[in-house]
Amino acid sequence: NAGVMQNPRHLVRRRGQEARLRCSPMKGHSHVYWYRQLPEEGLKFMVYLQKENIIDESGMPKERFSAEFPKEGPSILRIQQVVRGDSAAYFCASSPVPSGSSGANVLTFGAGSRLTVL
Amino acid sequence: GQQLNQSPQSMFIQEGEDVSMNCTSSSIFNTWLWYKQEPGEGPVLLIALYKAGELTSNGRLTAQFGITRKDSFLNISASIPSDVGIYFCAGQLLGAQKLVFGQGTRLTINP
């Protein structure tokens, strides 16, 4: 009965290095979302993916950030050349195909990956 | 982008008291959800609301989807120590899949 699995739970990187965060959605879920949470703040949407497709990346920074959800394997959020401002908790959520004509959607979240940039 | 204004930002209450928090927006939402987040963990769904005017309970928690579809509130009755955490409202715009989150209400309970 695995939920949304994220790893690593904690990641420390020096400025200029790359960070890769992985997310395996719940069984049967085909939609993945990435959110970022800064300390003492709410969750900010970054990107929404289905298998092999980026559906909405309106919340992704224009540079250094990328996301993928390949046909096989977990979704990856990649941050290149990290800076101190990238330090945050990154949450992945998944959902099944939205139900009904209203498209109502319930997201299940993972425990998050906490990135610290030194 | 769309904004959800959640209030209050924090609450300090005595055990046994009732709690009320709300979210408002200038946009119309198709779905309202309430999540709770505890330290070091991800948000956990408490209640989902799908229709304007809907009132739904989950144990001591009650939430309502506002008639105008621009607001929602969450009530917690007879609070207990394990209610401590950060409560987030989240809304889904019609035709969109992503959720927009409020800033959160941090609940602290004095025993």
CSV table of C-alpha atoms in Angstrom, one decimal:
chain,number,residue,atom,x,y,z
A,1,ASN,CA,0.0,0.0,0.0
A,2,ALA,CA,2.8,2.4,-0.9
A,3,GLY,CA,1.8,6.0,-1.3
A,4,VAL,CA,3.8,8.6,-3.2
A,5,MET,CA,7.5,7.8,-2.7
A,6,GLN,CA,10.1,10.5,-2.8
A,7,ASN,CA,13.8,10.3,-2.5
A,8,PRO,CA,16.1,11.4,-1.3
A,9,ARG,CA,14.3,12.8,1.8
A,10,HIS,CA,17.3,15.1,2.4
A,11,LEU,CA,19.9,16.3,0.0
A,12,VAL,CA,22.8,18.7,0.6
A,13,ARG,CA,24.5,20.3,-2.4
A,14,ARG,CA,27.1,23.0,-2.8
A,15,ARG,CA,26.4,26.0,-5.0
A,16,GLY,CA,26.9,25.1,-8.6
A,17,GLN,CA,26.2,21.4,-8.2
A,18,GLU,CA,23.2,19.5,-9.6
A,19,ALA,CA,20.3,18.2,-7.6
A,20,ARG,CA,18.1,15.3,-8.8
A,21,LEU,CA,14.9,14.6,-6.9
A,22,ARG,CA,12.8,11.5,-7.7
A,23,CYS,CA,9.2,10.7,-7.3
A,24,SER,CA,7.3,7.5,-7.8
A,25,PRO,CA,3.5,8.1,-7.9
A,26,MET,CA,0.9,6.0,-6.2
A,27,LYS,CA,0.0,2.7,-7.9
A,28,GLY,CA,-2.6,3.4,-10.6
A,29,HIS,CA,-1.8,7.2,-10.7
A,30,SER,CA,-0.7,8.6,-14.0
A,31,HIS,CA,-0.4,12.3,-13.2
A,32,VAL,CA,2.5,13.8,-11.3
A,33,TYR,CA,2.8,17.3,-9.8
A,34,TRP,CA,5.8,19.1,-8.3
A,35,TYR,CA,5.5,21.8,-5.7
A,36,ARG,CA,8.1,23.8,-3.8
A,37,GLN,CA,7.7,25.0,-0.2
A,38,LEU,CA,9.9,27.6,1.3
A,39,PRO,CA,10.2,27.8,5.1
A,40,GLU,CA,7.0,29.2,6.7
A,41,GLU,CA,5.2,29.4,3.4
A,42,GLY,CA,2.6,27.6,1.4
A,43,LEU,CA,3.1,25.2,-1.5
A,44,LYS,CA,3.9,26.8,-4.9
A,45,PHE,CA,3.0,24.9,-8.0
A,46,MET,CA,5.9,24.1,-10.3
A,47,VAL,CA,5.0,21.6,-13.0
A,48,TYR,CA,2.4,19.0,-13.9
A,49,LEU,CA,3.3,15.9,-16.0
A,50,GLN,CA,1.7,12.8,-17.4
A,51,LYS,CA,3.8,9.9,-18.7
A,52,GLU,CA,6.2,11.3,-21.3
A,53,ASN,CA,4.4,14.7,-21.4
A,54,ILE,CA,4.8,18.0,-19.6
A,55,ILE,CA,1.2,19.3,-19.4
A,56,ASP,CA,1.7,22.6,-17.4
A,57,GLU,CA,5.1,24.1,-16.5
A,58,SER,CA,3.8,27.5,-15.7
A,59,GLY,CA,5.4,27.5,-12.2
A,60,MET,CA,8.9,26.3,-13.3
A,61,PRO,CA,11.7,28.8,-13.2
A,62,LYS,CA,12.8,29.5,-16.8
A,63,GLU,CA,16.4,28.5,-16.2
A,64,ARG,CA,18.2,25.6,-14.4
A,65,PHE,CA,15.0,23.7,-13.6
A,66,SER,CA,13.6,20.7,-15.6
A,67,ALA,CA,11.2,17.9,-15.0
A,68,GLU,CA,10.5,14.6,-16.7
A,69,PHE,CA,8.2,11.6,-16.2
A,70,PRO,CA,9.4,8.9,-18.5
A,71,LYS,CA,7.5,5.9,-19.7
A,72,GLU,CA,9.3,3.7,-17.3
A,73,GLY,CA,10.6,4.8,-13.9
A,74,PRO,CA,10.0,7.7,-11.6
A,75,SER,CA,9.5,11.4,-12.3
A,76,ILE,CA,12.6,13.4,-11.9
A,77,LEU,CA,12.9,17.1,-10.9
A,78,ARG,CA,16.4,18.3,-11.9
A,79,ILE,CA,18.0,21.5,-10.7
A,80,GLN,CA,21.2,22.5,-12.4
A,81,GLN,CA,23.9,24.8,-10.9
A,82,VAL,CA,22.0,25.2,-7.6
A,83,VAL,CA,22.0,28.4,-5.7
A,84,ARG,CA,21.2,29.1,-2.0
A,85,GLY,CA,17.8,30.3,-2.9
A,86,ASP,CA,16.9,26.8,-4.2
A,87,SER,CA,17.0,25.5,-0.6
A,88,ALA,CA,13.5,24.4,0.1
A,89,ALA,CA,11.2,21.4,0.5
A,90,TYR,CA,10.1,19.9,-2.8
A,91,PHE,CA,6.9,17.9,-2.8
A,92,CYS,CA,5.6,15.5,-5.4
A,93,ALA,CA,2.0,14.6,-5.6
A,94,SER,CA,0.1,12.2,-7.8
A,95,SER,CA,-3.5,11.7,-8.9
A,96,PRO,CA,-5.5,9.3,-11.0
A,97,VAL,CA,-7.2,10.4,-14.2
A,98,PRO,CA,-9.6,13.2,-13.0
A,99,SER,CA,-13.1,11.9,-12.4
A,100,GLY,CA,-16.4,13.1,-13.9
A,101,SER,CA,-17.2,16.0,-16.2
A,102,SER,CA,-16.2,18.4,-13.5
A,103,GLY,CA,-12.6,17.1,-13.6
A,104,ALA,CA,-12.4,17.2,-9.8
A,105,ASN,CA,-9.0,16.1,-8.8
A,106,VAL,CA,-7.5,15.0,-5.5
A,107,LEU,CA,-3.8,15.0,-5.1
A,108,THR,CA,-1.9,12.7,-2.8
A,109,PHE,CA,1.4,14.1,-1.6
A,110,GLY,CA,4.7,12.4,-0.8
A,111,ALA,CA,6.8,13.3,2.3
A,112,GLY,CA,9.0,15.6,0.4
A,113,SER,CA,12.7,16.1,-0.4
A,114,ARG,CA,14.5,18.8,1.5
A,115,LEU,CA,17.2,20.4,-0.4
A,116,THR,CA,19.9,22.4,1.4
A,117,VAL,CA,22.4,24.4,-0.7
A,118,LEU,CA,25.5,25.4,1.1
B,1,GLY,CA,-1.5,33.9,-10.8
B,2,GLN,CA,-4.5,33.0,-8.7
B,3,GLN,CA,-4.3,33.8,-5.1
B,4,LEU,CA,-5.9,32.1,-2.1
B,5,ASN,CA,-6.0,34.3,1.0
B,6,GLN,CA,-6.1,32.1,4.1
B,7,SER,CA,-6.7,33.4,7.6
B,8,PRO,CA,-5.8,33.5,10.3
B,9,GLN,CA,-2.1,32.9,9.7
B,10,SER,CA,-1.7,31.4,13.2
B,11,MET,CA,-3.8,30.4,16.1
B,12,PHE,CA,-2.9,29.8,19.7
B,13,ILE,CA,-5.8,28.0,21.6
B,14,GLN,CA,-6.5,26.0,24.6
B,15,GLU,CA,-7.2,22.3,24.4
B,16,GLY,CA,-10.9,21.7,24.0
B,17,GLU,CA,-11.6,24.9,22.1
B,18,ASP,CA,-13.2,25.1,18.7
B,19,VAL,CA,-11.2,26.3,15.7
B,20,SER,CA,-12.3,28.1,12.6
B,21,MET,CA,-10.2,29.1,9.6
B,22,ASN,CA,-11.1,30.2,6.1
B,23,CYS,CA,-9.9,30.8,2.6
B,24,THR,CA,-11.1,33.4,0.1
B,25,SER,CA,-10.3,34.2,-3.5
B,26,SER,CA,-11.2,36.5,-6.3
B,27,SER,CA,-11.5,33.5,-8.6
B,28,ILE,CA,-14.2,30.9,-8.8
B,29,PHE,CA,-13.0,27.4,-7.9
B,30,ASN,CA,-14.4,24.1,-9.0
B,31,THR,CA,-13.1,22.1,-6.0
B,32,TRP,CA,-11.9,23.0,-2.5
B,33,LEU,CA,-9.6,20.8,-0.5
B,34,TRP,CA,-8.3,21.1,3.0
B,35,TYR,CA,-4.9,19.5,3.9
B,36,LYS,CA,-2.9,19.2,7.2
B,37,GLN,CA,0.9,19.3,7.3
B,38,GLU,CA,3.0,18.1,10.2
B,39,PRO,CA,6.7,18.9,10.7
B,40,GLY,CA,8.9,17.1,8.2
B,41,GLU,CA,6.0,15.6,6.3
B,42,GLY,CA,3.9,16.2,3.3
B,43,PRO,CA,0.3,17.6,3.3
B,44,VAL,CA,-2.4,15.0,4.1
B,45,LEU,CA,-5.9,15.4,2.7
B,46,LEU,CA,-8.5,16.1,5.3
B,47,ILE,CA,-11.7,17.0,3.4
B,48,ALA,CA,-12.6,17.4,-0.3
B,49,LEU,CA,-15.5,19.6,-1.4
B,50,TYR,CA,-16.9,19.4,-4.9
B,51,LYS,CA,-20.2,21.4,-5.0
B,52,ALA,CA,-21.1,25.0,-4.0
B,53,GLY,CA,-22.8,25.0,-0.7
B,54,GLU,CA,-21.6,21.5,0.2
B,55,LEU,CA,-21.0,20.9,3.9
B,56,THR,CA,-18.8,17.9,4.7
B,57,SER,CA,-17.6,16.4,8.0
B,58,ASN,CA,-14.7,14.1,8.9
B,59,GLY,CA,-14.9,13.3,12.6
B,60,ARG,CA,-14.4,16.6,14.5
B,61,LEU,CA,-13.7,18.5,11.2
B,62,THR,CA,-16.3,20.2,9.2
B,63,ALA,CA,-15.7,22.1,6.0
B,64,GLN,CA,-18.0,24.1,3.6
B,65,PHE,CA,-17.7,25.1,0.0
B,66,GLY,CA,-19.0,28.7,-0.2
B,67,ILE,CA,-22.1,29.5,-2.3
B,68,THR,CA,-20.2,32.0,-4.4
B,69,ARG,CA,-17.5,29.3,-5.1
B,70,LYS,CA,-14.9,31.8,-4.0
B,71,ASP,CA,-14.4,30.7,-0.4
B,72,SER,CA,-14.3,27.8,2.0
B,73,PHE,CA,-14.0,27.4,5.7
B,74,LEU,CA,-12.8,24.6,8.0
B,75,ASN,CA,-13.9,24.1,11.6
B,76,ILE,CA,-12.4,21.9,14.2
B,77,SER,CA,-14.4,21.1,17.2
B,78,ALA,CA,-13.1,20.3,20.7
B,79,SER,CA,-9.4,20.5,19.7
B,80,ILE,CA,-6.9,18.0,21.0
B,81,PRO,CA,-3.1,18.1,21.1
B,82,SER,CA,-2.7,16.0,17.9
B,83,ASP,CA,-4.6,18.7,16.0
B,84,VAL,CA,-1.4,20.8,16.1
B,85,GLY,CA,0.0,21.4,12.6
B,86,ILE,CA,-0.4,23.7,9.6
B,87,TYR,CA,-3.7,23.6,7.8
B,88,PHE,CA,-3.8,24.5,4.1
B,89,CYS,CA,-6.7,25.2,1.9
B,90,ALA,CA,-6.3,24.4,-1.8
B,91,GLY,CA,-8.5,25.1,-4.8
B,92,GLN,CA,-8.8,23.8,-8.3
B,93,LEU,CA,-10.0,26.1,-11.1
B,94,LEU,CA,-12.5,24.7,-13.6
B,95,GLY,CA,-10.6,22.9,-16.4
B,96,ALA,CA,-7.3,22.9,-14.5
B,97,GLN,CA,-5.7,19.9,-12.9
B,98,LYS,CA,-3.2,21.6,-10.5
B,99,LEU,CA,-4.1,22.9,-7.1
B,100,VAL,CA,-3.5,26.4,-5.8
B,101,PHE,CA,-2.7,26.6,-2.1
B,102,GLY,CA,-3.3,29.1,0.6
B,103,GLN,CA,-0.5,30.4,2.8
B,104,GLY,CA,-1.5,28.1,5.7
B,105,THR,CA,-2.9,28.4,9.2
B,106,ARG,CA,-0.5,27.3,11.9
B,107,LEU,CA,-2.4,25.8,14.9
B,108,THR,CA,-0.8,25.6,18.3
B,109,ILE,CA,-2.6,24.1,21.2
B,110,ASN,CA,-1.9,24.7,24.9
B,111,PRO,CA,-2.7,21.7,27.0
